[in-house]
PDB file of C-alpha atoms in Angstrom:
ATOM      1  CA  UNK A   1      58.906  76.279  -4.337  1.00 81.00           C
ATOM      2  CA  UNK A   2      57.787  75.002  -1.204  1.00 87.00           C
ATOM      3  CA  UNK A   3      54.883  76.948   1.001  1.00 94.00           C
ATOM      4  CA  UNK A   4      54.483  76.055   4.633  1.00 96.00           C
ATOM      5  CA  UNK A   5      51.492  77.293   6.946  1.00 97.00           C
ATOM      6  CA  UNK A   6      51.251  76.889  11.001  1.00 97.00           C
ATOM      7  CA  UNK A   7      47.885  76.457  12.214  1.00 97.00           C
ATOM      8  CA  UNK A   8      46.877  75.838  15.998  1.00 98.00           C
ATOM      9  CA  UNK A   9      48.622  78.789  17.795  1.00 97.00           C
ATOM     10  CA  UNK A  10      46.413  79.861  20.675  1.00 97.00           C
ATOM     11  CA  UNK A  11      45.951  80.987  24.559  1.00 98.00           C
ATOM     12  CA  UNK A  12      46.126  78.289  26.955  1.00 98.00           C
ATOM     13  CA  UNK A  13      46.783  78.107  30.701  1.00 98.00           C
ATOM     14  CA  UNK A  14      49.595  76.691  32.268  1.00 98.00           C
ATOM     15  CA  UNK A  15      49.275  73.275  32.779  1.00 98.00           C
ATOM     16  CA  UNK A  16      47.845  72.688  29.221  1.00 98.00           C
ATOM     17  CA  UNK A  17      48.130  71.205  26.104  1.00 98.00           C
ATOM     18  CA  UNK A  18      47.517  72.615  21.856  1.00 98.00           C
ATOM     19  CA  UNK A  19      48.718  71.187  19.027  1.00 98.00           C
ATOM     20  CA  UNK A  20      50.458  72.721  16.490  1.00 98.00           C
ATOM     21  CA  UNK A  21      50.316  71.814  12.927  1.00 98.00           C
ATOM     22  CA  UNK A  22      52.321  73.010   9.466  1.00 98.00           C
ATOM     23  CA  UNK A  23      51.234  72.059   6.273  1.00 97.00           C
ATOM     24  CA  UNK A  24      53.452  72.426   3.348  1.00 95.00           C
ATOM     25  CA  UNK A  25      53.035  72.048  -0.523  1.00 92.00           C
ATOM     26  CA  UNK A  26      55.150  70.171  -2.671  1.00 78.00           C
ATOM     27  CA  UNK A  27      56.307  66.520  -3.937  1.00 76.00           C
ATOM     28  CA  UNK A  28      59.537  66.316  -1.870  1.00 83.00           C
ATOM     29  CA  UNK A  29      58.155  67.428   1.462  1.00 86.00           C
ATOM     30  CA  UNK A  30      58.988  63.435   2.605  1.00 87.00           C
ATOM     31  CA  UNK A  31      62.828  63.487   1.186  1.00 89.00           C
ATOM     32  CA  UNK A  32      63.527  66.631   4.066  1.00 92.00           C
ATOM     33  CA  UNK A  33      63.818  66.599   7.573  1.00 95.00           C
ATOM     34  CA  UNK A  34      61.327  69.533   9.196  1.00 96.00           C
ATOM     35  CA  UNK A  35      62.194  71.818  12.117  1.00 97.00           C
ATOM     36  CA  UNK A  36      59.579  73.707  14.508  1.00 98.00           C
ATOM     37  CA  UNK A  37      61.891  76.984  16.129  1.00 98.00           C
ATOM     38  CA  UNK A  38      60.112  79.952  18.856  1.00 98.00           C
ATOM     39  CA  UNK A  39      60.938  83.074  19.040  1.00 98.00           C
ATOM     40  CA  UNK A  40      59.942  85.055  21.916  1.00 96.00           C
ATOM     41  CA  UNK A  41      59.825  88.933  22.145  1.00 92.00           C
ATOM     42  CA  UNK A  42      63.276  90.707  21.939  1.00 95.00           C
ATOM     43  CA  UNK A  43      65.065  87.141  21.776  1.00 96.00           C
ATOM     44  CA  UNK A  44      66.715  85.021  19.246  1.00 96.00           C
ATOM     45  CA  UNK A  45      64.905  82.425  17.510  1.00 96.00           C
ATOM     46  CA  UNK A  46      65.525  78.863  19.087  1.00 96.00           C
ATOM     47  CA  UNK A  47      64.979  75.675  17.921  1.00 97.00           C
ATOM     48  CA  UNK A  48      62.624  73.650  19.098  1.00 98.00           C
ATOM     49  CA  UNK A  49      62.675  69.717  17.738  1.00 98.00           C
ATOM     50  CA  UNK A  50      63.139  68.257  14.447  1.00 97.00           C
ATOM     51  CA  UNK A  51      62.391  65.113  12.761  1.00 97.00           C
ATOM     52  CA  UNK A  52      63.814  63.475   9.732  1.00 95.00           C
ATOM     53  CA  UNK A  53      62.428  62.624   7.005  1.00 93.00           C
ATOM     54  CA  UNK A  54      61.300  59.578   7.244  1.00 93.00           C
ATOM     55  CA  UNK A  55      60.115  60.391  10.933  1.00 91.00           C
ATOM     56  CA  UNK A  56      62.397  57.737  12.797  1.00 92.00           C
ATOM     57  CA  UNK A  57      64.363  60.098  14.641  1.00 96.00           C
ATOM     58  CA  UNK A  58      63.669  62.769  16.638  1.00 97.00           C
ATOM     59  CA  UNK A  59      65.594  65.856  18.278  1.00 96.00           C
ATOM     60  CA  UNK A  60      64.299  68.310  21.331  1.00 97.00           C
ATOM     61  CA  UNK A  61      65.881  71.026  23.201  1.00 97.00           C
ATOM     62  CA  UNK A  62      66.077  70.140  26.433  1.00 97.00           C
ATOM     63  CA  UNK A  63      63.706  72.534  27.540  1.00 97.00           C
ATOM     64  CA  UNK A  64      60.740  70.587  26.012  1.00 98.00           C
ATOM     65  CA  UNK A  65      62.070  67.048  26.447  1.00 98.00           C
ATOM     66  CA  UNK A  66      59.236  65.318  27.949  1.00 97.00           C
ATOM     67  CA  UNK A  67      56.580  67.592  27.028  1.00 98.00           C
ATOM     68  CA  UNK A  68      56.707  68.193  23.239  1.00 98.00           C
ATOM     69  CA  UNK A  69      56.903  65.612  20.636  1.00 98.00           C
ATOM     70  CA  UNK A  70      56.860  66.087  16.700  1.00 98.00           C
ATOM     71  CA  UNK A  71      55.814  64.028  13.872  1.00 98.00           C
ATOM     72  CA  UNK A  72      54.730  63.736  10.622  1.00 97.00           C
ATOM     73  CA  UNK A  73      52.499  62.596   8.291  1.00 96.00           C
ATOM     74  CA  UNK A  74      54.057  62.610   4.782  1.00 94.00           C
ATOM     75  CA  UNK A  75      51.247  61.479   2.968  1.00 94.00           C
ATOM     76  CA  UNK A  76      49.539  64.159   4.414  1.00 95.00           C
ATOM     77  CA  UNK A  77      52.118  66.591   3.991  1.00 95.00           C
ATOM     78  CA  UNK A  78      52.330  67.793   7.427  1.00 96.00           C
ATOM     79  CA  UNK A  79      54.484  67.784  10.463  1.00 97.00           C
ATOM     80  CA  UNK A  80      53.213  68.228  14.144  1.00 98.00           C
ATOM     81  CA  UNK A  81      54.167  69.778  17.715  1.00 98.00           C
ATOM     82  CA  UNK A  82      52.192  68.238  20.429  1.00 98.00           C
ATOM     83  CA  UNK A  83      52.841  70.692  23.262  1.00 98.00           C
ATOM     84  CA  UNK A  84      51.827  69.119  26.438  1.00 98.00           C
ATOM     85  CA  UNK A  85      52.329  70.506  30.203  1.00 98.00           C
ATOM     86  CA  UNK A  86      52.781  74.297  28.596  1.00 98.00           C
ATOM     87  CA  UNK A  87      54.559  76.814  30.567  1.00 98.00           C
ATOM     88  CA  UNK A  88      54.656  80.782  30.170  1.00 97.00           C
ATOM     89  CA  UNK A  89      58.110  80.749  29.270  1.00 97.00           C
ATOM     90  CA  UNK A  90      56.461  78.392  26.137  1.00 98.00           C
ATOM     91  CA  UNK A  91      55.171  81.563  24.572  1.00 98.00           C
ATOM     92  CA  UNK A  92      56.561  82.684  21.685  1.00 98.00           C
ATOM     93  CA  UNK A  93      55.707  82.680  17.928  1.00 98.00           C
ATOM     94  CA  UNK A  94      56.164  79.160  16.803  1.00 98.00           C
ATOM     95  CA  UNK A  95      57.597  78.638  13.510  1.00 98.00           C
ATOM     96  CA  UNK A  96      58.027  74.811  11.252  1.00 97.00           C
ATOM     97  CA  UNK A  97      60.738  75.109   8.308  1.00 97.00           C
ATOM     98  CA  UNK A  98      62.586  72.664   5.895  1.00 96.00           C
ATOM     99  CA  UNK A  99      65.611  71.595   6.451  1.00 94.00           C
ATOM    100  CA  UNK A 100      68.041  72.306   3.551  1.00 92.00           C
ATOM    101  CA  UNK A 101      71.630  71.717   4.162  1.00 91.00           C
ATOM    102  CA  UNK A 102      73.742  71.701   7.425  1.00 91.00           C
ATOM    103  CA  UNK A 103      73.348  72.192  11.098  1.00 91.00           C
ATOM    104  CA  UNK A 104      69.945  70.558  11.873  1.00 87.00           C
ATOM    105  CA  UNK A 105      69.815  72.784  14.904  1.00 90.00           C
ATOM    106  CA  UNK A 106      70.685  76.374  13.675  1.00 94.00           C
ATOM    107  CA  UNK A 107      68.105  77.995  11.552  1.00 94.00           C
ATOM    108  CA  UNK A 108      71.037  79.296   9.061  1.00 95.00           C
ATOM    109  CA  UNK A 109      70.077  75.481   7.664  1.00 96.00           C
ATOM    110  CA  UNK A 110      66.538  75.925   6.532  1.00 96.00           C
ATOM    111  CA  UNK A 111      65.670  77.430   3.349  1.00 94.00           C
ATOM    112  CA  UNK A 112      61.365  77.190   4.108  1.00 95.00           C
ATOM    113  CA  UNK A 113      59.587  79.050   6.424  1.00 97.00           C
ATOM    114  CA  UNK A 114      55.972  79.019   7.429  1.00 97.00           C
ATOM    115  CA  UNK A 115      54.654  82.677   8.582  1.00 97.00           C
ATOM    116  CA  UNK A 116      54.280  81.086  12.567  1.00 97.00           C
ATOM    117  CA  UNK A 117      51.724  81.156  14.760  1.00 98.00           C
ATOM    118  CA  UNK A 118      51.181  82.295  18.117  1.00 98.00           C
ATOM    119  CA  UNK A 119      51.426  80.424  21.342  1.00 98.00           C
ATOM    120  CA  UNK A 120      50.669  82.105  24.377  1.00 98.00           C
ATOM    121  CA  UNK A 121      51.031  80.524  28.077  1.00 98.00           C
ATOM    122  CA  UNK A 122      49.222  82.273  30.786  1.00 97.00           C
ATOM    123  CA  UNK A 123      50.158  81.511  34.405  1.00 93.00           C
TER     124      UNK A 123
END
């Protein structure tokens, strides 16, 4: 059983920066890659980046590229989402999960979900 919880959802202006954190519990949290997916009201969820396990590779949509970047620390457990240069369409309820089998980028491929946290982008 693996337990995941987002912290660091907030309100920020445009133009600004938070930090988004997810522990999780467990021994193998460093043997799985970790997503971070939004979903904004009456839309799909969308993935956001992902990093492998060992954090030497990363993934972004291309609407963060440049402005987001996720990492981890396994000995701490915990993957990141520095959000940097946050625009309105940013908000959305922010979500990390573990990757279990499959399609890195399609949520049908993580089995762990934390219970997200809010991010909210005024202009």
């Amino acid at each position: 059983q693996v337990q995941l919880v987002e912290s660091g959802g907030g309100l920020v202006q445009a133009g600004g920066s938070l930090r988004l954190s997810c522990a999780a519990s467990g021994r193998t949290f460093s043997s799985h890659a970790m997503g971070w997916f939004r979903q904004a009201p009456g839309k799909e969820r969308e993935f956001v980046a992902r990093i492998t396990s060992s954090g030497g590779s990363t993934y972004y949509t291309d609407s963060v590229k440049g402005r987001f970047t996720i990492s981890r620390d396994n000995a701490k457990n915990t993957v990141y989402l520095q959000m940097s240069s946050l625009k309105p369409e940013d908000t959305a309820v922010y979500y990390c999960a573990k990757h279990y089998y499959g399609n890195l980028f399609s949520p049908g491929s993580y089995d762990y979900w934390g219970q997200g946290t809010q991010v909210t982008v005024s202009s």
